[in-house]
Short mmCIF file of C-alpha atoms and ligand atoms in Angstrom, two decimals:
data_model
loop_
_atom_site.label_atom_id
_atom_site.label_comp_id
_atom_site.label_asym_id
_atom_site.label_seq_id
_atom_site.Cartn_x
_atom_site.Cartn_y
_atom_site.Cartn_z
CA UNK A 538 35.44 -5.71 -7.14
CA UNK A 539 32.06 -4.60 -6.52
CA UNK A 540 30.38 -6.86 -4.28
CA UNK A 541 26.86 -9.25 -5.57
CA UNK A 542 24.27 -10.93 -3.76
CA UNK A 543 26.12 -14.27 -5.49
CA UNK A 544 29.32 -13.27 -3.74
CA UNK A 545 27.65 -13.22 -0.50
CA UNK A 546 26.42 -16.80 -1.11
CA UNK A 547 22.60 -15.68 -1.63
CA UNK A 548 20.64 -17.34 -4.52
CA UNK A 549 20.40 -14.84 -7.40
CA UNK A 550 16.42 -14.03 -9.01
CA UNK A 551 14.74 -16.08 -11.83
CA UNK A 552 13.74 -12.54 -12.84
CA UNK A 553 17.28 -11.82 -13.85
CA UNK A 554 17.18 -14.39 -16.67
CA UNK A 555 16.31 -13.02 -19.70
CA UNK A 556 13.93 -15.61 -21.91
CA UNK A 557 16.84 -16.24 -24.22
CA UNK A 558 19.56 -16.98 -20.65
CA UNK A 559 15.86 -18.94 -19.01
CA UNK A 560 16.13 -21.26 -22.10
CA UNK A 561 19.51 -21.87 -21.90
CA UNK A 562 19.65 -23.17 -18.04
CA UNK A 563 16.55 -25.49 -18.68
CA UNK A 564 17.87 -26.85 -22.12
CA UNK A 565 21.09 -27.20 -19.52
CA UNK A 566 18.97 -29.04 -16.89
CA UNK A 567 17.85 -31.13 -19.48
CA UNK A 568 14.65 -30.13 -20.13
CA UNK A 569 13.15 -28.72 -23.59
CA UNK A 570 12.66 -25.29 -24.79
CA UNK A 571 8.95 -25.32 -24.48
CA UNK A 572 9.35 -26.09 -20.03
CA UNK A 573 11.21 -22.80 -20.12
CA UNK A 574 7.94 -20.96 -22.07
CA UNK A 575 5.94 -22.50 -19.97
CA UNK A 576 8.01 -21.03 -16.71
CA UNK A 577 8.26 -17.58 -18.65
CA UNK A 578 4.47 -17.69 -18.83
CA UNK A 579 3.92 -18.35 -15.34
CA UNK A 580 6.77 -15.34 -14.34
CA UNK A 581 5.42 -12.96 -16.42
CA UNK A 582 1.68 -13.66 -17.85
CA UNK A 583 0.19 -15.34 -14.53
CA UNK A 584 2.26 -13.60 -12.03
CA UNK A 585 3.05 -16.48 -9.45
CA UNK A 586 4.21 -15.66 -6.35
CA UNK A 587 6.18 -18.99 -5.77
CA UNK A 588 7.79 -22.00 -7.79
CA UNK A 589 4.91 -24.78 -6.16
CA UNK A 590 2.15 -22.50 -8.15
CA UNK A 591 3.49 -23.77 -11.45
CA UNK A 592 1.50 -26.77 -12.09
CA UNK A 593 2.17 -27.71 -15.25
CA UNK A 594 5.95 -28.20 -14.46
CA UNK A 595 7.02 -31.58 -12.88
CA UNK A 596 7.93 -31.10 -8.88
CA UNK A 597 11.66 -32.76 -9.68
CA UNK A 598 11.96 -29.48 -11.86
CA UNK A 599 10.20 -27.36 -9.55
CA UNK A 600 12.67 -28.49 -7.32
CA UNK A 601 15.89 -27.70 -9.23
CA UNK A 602 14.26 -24.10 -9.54
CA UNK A 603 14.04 -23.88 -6.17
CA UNK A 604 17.46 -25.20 -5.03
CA UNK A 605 18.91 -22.29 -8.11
CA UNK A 606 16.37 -19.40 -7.94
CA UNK A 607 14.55 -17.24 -5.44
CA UNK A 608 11.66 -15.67 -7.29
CA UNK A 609 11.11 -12.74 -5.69
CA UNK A 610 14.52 -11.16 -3.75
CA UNK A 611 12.36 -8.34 -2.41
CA UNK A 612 10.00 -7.57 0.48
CA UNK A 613 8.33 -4.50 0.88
CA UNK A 614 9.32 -2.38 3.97
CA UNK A 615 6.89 1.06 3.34
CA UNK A 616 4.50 1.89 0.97
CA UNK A 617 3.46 5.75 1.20
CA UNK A 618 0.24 6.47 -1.38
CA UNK A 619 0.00 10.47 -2.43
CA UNK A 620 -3.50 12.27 -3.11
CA UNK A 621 -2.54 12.26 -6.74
CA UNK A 622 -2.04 8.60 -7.22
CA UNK A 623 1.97 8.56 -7.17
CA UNK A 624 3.25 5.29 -4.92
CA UNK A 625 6.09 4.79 -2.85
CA UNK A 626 7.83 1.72 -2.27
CA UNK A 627 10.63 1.12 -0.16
CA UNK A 628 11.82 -2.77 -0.58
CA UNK A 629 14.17 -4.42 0.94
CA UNK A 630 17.28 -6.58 -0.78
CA UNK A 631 18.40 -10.40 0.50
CA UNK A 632 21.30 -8.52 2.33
CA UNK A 633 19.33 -5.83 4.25
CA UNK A 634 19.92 -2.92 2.27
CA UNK A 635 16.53 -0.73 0.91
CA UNK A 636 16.22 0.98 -2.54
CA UNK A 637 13.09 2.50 -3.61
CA UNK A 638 10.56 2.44 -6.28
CA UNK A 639 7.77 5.18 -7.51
CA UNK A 640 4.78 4.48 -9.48
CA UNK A 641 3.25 7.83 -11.22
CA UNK A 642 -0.07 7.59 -12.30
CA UNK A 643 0.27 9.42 -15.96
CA UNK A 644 -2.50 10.72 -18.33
CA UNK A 645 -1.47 7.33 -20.53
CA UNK A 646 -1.15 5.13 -17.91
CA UNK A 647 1.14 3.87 -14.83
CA UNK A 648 4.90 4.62 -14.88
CA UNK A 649 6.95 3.38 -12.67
CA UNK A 650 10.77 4.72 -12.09
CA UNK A 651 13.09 2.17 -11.20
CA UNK A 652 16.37 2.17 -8.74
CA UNK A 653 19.57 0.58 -10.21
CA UNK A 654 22.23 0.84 -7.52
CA UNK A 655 22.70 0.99 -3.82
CA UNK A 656 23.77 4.54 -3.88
CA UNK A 657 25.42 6.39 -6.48
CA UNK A 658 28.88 6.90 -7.15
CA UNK A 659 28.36 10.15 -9.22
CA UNK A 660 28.48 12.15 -6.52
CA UNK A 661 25.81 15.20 -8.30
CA UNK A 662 25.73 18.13 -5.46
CA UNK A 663 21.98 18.46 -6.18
CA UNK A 664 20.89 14.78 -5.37
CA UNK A 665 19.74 13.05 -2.77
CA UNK A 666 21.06 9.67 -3.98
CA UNK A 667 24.56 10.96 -4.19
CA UNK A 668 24.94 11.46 -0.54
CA UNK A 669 25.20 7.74 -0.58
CA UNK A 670 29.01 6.42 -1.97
CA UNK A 671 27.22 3.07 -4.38
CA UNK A 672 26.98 0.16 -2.32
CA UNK A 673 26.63 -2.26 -4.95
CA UNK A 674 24.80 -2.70 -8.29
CA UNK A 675 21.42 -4.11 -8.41
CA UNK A 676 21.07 -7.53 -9.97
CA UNK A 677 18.85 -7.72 -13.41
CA UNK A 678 16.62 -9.69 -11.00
CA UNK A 679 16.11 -7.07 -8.21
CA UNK A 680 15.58 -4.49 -11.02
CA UNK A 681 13.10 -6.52 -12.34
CA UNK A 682 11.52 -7.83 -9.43
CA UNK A 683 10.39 -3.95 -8.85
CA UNK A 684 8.49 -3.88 -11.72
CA UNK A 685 6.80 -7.29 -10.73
CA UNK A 686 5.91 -6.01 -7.24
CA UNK A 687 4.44 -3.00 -8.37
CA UNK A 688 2.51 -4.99 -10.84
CA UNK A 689 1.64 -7.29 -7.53
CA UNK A 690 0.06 -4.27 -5.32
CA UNK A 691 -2.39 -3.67 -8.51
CA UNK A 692 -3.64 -6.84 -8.93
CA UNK A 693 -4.01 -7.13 -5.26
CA UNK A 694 -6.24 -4.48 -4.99
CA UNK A 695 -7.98 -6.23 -8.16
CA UNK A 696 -7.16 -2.79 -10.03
CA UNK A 697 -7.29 -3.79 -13.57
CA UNK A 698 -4.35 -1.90 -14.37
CA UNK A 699 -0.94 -2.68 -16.15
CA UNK A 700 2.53 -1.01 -15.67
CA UNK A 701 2.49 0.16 -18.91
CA UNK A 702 5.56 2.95 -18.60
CA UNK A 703 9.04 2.36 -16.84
CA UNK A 704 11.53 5.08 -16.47
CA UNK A 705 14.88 3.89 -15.33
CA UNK A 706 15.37 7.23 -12.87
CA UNK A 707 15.89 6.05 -9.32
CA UNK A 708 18.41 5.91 -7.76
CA UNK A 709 22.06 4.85 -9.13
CA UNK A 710 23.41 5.95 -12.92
CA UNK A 711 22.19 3.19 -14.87
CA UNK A 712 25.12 2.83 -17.04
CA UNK A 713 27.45 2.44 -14.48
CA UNK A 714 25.34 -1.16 -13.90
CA UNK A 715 25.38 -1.08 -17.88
CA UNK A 716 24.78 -5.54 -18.05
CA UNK A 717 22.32 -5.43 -15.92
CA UNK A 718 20.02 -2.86 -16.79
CA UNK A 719 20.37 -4.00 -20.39
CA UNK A 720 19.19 -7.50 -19.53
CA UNK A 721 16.18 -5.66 -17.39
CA UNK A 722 15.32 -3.64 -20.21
CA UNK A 723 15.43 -7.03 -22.66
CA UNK A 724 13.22 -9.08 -19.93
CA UNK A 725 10.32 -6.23 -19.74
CA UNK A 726 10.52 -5.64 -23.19
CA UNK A 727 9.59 -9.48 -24.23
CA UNK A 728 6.57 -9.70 -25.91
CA UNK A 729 5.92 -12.64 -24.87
CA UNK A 730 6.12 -11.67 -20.96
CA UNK A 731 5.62 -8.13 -19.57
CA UNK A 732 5.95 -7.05 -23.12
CA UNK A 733 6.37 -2.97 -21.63
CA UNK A 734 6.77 -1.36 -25.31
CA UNK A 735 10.56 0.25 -26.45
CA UNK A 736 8.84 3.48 -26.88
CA UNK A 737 7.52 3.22 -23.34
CA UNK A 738 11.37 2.74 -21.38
CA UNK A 739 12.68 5.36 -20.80
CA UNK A 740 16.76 5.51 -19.69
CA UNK A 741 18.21 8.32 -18.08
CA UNK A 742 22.30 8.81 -17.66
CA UNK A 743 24.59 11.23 -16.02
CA UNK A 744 26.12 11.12 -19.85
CA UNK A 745 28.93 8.22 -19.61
CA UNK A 746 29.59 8.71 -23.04
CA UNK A 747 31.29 5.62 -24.32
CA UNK A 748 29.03 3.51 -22.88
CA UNK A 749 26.08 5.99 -24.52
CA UNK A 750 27.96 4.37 -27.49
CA UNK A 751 27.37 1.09 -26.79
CA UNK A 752 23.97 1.87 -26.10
CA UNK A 753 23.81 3.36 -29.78
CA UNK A 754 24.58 -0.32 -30.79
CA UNK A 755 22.34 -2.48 -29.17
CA UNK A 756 19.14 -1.92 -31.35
CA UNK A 757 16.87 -1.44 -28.47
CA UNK A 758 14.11 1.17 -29.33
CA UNK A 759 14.16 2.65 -25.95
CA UNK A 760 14.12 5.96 -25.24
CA UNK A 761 17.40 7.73 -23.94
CA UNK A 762 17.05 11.11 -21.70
CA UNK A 763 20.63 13.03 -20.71
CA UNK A 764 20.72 14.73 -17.32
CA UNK A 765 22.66 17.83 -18.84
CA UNK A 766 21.31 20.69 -16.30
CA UNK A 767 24.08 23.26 -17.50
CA UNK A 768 24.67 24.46 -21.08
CA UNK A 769 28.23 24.92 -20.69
CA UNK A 770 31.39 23.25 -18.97
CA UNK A 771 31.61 25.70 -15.89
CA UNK A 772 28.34 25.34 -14.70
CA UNK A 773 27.96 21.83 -15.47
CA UNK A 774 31.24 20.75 -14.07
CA UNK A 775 30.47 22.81 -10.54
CA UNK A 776 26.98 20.59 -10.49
CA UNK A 777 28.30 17.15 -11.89
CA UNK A 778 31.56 15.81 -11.34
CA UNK A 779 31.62 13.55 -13.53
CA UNK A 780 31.58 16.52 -16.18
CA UNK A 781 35.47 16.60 -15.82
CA UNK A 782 35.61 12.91 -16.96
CA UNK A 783 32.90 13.43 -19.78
CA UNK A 784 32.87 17.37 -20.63
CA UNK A 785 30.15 18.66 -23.17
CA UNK A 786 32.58 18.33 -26.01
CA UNK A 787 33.07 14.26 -25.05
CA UNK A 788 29.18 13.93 -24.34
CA UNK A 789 28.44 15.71 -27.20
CA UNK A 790 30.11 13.25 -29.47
CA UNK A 791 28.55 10.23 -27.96
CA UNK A 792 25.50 11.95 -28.50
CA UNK A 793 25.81 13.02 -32.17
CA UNK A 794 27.04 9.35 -32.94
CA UNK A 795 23.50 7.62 -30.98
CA UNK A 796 21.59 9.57 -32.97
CA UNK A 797 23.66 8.85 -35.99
CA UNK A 798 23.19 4.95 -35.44
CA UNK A 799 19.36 5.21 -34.06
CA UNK A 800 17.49 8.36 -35.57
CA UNK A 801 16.08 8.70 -32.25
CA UNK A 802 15.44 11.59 -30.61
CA UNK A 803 17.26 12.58 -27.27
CA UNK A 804 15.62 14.03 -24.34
CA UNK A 805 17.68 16.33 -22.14
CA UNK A 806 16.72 16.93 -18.80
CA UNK A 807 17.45 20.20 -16.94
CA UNK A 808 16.72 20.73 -13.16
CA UNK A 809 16.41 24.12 -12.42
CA UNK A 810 18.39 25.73 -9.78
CA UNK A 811 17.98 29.29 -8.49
CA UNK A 812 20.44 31.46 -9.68
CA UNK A 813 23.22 28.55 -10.89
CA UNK A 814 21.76 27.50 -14.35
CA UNK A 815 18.73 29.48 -14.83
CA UNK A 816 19.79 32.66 -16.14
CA UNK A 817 18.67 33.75 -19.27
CA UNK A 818 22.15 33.60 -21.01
CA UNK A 819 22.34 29.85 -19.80
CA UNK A 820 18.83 29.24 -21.76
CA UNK A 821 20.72 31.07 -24.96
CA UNK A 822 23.62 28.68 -24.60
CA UNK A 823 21.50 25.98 -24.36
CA UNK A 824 19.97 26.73 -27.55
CA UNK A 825 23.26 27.35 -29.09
CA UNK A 826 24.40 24.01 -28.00
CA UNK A 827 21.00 22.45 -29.32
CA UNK A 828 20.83 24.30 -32.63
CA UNK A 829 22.22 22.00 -34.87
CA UNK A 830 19.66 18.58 -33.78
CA UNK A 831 16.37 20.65 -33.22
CA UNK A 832 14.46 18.30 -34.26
CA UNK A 833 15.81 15.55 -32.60
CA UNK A 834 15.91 16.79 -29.43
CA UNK A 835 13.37 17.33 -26.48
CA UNK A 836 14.47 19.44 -23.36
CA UNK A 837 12.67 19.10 -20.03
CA UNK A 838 12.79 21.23 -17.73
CA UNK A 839 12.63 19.51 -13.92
CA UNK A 840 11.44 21.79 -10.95
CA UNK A 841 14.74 21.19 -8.34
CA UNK A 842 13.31 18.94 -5.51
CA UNK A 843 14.74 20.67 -2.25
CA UNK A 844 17.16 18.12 -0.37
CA UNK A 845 17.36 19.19 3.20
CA UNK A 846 21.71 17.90 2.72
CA UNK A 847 22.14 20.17 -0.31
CA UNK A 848 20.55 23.89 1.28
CA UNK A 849 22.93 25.68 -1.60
CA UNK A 850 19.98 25.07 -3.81
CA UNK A 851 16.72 26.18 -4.19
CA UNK A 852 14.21 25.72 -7.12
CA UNK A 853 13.68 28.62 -9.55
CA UNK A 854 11.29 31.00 -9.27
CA UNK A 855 8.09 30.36 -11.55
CA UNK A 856 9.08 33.58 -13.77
CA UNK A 857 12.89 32.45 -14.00
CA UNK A 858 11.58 29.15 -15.65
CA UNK A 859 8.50 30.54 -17.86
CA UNK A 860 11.44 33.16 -19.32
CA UNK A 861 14.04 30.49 -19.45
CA UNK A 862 11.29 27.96 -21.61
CA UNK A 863 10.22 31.31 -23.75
CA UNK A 864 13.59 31.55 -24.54
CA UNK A 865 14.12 27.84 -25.80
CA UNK A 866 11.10 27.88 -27.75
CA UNK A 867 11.68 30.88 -29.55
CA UNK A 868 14.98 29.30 -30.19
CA UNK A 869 12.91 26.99 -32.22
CA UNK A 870 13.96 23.89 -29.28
CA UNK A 871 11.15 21.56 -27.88
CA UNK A 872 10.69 21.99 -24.52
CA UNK A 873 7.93 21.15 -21.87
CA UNK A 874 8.02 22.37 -18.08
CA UNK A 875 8.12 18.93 -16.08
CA UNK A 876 4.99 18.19 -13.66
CA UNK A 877 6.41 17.20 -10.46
CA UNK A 878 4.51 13.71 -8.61
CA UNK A 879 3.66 12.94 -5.15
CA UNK A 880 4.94 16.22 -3.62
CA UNK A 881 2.81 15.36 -0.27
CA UNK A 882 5.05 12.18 0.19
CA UNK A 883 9.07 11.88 -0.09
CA UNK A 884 8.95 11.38 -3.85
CA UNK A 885 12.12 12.88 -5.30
CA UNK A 886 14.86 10.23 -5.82
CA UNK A 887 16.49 8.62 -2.69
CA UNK A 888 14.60 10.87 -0.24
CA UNK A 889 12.35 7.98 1.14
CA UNK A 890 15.40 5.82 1.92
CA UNK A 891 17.51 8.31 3.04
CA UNK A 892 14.60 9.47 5.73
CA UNK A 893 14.17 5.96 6.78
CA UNK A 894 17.79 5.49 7.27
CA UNK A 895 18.31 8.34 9.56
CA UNK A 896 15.35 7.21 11.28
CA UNK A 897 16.98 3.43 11.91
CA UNK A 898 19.67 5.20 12.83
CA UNK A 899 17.90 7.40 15.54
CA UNK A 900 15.79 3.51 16.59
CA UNK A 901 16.96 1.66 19.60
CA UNK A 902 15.47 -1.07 18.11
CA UNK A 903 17.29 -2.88 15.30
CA UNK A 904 14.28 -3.03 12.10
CA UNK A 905 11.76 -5.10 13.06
CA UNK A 906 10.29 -7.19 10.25
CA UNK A 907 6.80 -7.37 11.03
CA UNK A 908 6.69 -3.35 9.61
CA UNK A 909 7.34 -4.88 6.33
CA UNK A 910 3.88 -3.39 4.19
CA UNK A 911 3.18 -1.17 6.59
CA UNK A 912 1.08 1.73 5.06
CA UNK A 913 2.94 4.95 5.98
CA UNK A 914 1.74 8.04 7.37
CA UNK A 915 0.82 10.15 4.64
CA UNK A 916 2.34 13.55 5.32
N1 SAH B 1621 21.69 8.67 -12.51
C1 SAH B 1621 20.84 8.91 -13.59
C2 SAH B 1621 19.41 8.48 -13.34
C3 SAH B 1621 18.87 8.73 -11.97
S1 SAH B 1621 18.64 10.41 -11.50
C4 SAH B 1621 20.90 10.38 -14.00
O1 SAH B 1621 21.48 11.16 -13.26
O2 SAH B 1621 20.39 10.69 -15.06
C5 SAH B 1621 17.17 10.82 -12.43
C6 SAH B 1621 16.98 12.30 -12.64
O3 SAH B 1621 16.65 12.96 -11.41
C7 SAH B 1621 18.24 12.97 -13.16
O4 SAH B 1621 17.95 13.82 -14.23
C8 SAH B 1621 18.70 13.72 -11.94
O5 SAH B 1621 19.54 14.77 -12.29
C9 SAH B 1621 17.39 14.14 -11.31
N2 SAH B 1621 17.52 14.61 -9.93
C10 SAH B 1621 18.43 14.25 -9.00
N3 SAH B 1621 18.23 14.94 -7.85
C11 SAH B 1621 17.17 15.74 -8.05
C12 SAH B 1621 16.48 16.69 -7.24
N4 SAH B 1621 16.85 16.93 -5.99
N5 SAH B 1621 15.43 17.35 -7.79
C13 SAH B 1621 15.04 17.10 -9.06
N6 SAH B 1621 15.64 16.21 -9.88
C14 SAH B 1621 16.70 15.54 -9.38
FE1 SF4 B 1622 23.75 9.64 -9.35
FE2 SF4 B 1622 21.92 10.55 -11.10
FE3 SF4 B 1622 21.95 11.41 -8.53
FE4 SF4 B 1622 23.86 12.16 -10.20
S1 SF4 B 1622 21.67 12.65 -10.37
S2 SF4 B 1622 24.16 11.43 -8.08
S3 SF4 B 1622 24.11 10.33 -11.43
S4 SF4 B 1622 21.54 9.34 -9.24
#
């Protein structure tokens, strides 16, 4: 069984109620539907940091929140800001362990890329967040809550900005936490709290097909990018274990039938690693595999992010990628060369966390708490 925070006897988030599961409890506690708008309001539109800041709500209430919910599960342990806007958050869970968060300051506005998992079970040889075997899932709340303190740091600073993008890329494969991302996606979504747009959530998957499926058949809008990275079974299989479980053929299928259900279109991302998958027969296969749903597809290509664990790899030369893109557009596929973000701090997935936990471990001293929002040295 994978272990939760409710398993270790810790109070779970009001963030991981969705509005419909918020109106159930208070209808529950007996209260009316309207006392649970009025909490969603204060969660989401006014941003309260703590229960005792909702004054419209009667303390005996306030109290039964209290004695259920934590609001927010999270502190902040690091925050490193880049020259080009990109922040890094590493937060800390109720049980000690640290995930991290990145906000990316966009042309249309401020993304953030959320962590699902302690870890990742995947096990991808190119990825930082691999080297750690999952430790547990993330709650809905403690996805959510990441959103919520990223919001917090902006209107700290009395920056007038929203969160207006989310990308579910950190660290963990989202669909191996499949309930609880869904209910984070429905609680951002909610027009009448965050209300972060369908077309601006983004979720990104390893390519566990059958739940891809059941993905197809929820309705949500969102967008859905593949990490593919190899255009055939040999390569992909050598970079992605979990290609054995799920080869193209399998992914393929799950893929066809999402698009079937949704008419959206599927973004494919596509690291590129010197001399493994950036050949210019692997960018012909690619468009062979592709060639069928041009239209509906979008490739990305994603400059490899040296890990100092995984020295096998090193990114592409400039000219390997510019002939590997000529060749998928000529092959009639879109395709865009990714920017990278925050290359002056530890952006690339699980790199922060992984630095700071070799760094504990290398500390006489067990983690002092007081460091908690300490602005980190800006390399
Ligand atoms: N587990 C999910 C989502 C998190 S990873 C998935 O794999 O899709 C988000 C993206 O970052 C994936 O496309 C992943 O392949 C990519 N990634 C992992 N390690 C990377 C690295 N070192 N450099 C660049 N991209 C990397
Ligand atoms: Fe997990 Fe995604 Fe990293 Fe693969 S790339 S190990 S699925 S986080």
């Amino acid at each position: 069984m994978t272990k939760t925070i409710e398993t270790e006897g810790l109070k779970p988030s009001i963030y991981g109620l969705t509005r419909e599961q918020l109106i159930a409890w208070v209808i529950d506690h007996g209260a009316k539907k309207f006392r649970a708008m009025q909490i969603w309001d204060w969660l989401y539109k006014k941003r309260v940091q703590s229960f005792d800041e909702m004054t419209n709500i009667g303390q005996a209430f306030i109290e039964q929140l209290q004695a259920t919910f934590v609001l927010n599960p999270l502190q902040q342990r690091q925050v490193q800001e880049a020259k080009d806007g990109t922040v890094k958050y590493l937060f800390e869970l109720p049980d000690g362990m640290l995930v991290e968060t990145v906000l990316m300051r966009q042309k249309y506005g401020l993304s953030v890329c959320v962590t699902t998992q302690v870890g990742c079970n995947i096990g991808c040889t190119f990825c930082a967040s691999g080297l750690i075997k999952k430790q547990r899932d993330l709650t809905a709340g403690e996805i959510t809550a990441q959103i919520m303190l990223v919001q917090q740091y902006f209107d700290d600073r009395a920056r007038d900005e929203r969160v207006s993008h989310v990308v579910v890329m950190g660290i963990g494969e989202p669909f191996d936490n499949y309930d609880n991302v869904i209910n984070f996606i429905k609680t951002i979504n909610d027009d009448t709290g965050l209300a972060i747009g369908a077309r601006h959530i983004t979720v990104s998957t390893s390519g566990l097909a059958h739940k891809i499926r059941e993905f197809a058949e929820t309705g949500l809008q969102i967008n859905l990018a593949i990490s593919l990275h190899a255009p055939n079974n040999e390569v992909r299989t050598s970079i992605m274990r979990i290609n054995r479980q799920f080869p193209i053929e399998k992914l393929f299928e799950a893929i066809d039938y999402y698009i079937e259900v949704t008419n959206r279109r599927v973004t494919f991302e596509y690291i590129m690693l010197s001399g493994v998958n950036d050949l210019p027969e692997h960018a012909r296969e690619l468009v062979a595999l592709l060639k069928d749903k041009k239209k509906l597809v979008y490739v990305n290509l994603i400059p490899y992010n040296p890990v100092s664990e995984h020295d096998q790899y090193s990114r592409s030369p400039k000219e390997a990628v510019l002939k590997f893109y000529d060749i998928l557009k000529k092959g009639g596929i879109n395709c865009v060369i990714r920017q990278e973000h925050g290359t002056d701090i530890d952006a690339a997935c699980g790199q922060l966390r992984s630095k700071t936990m070799k760094q504990d471990q290398a500390d006489t001293k067990p983690f002092d708490a007081v460091t908690v929002g300490f602005e980190a040295k800006i390399k």
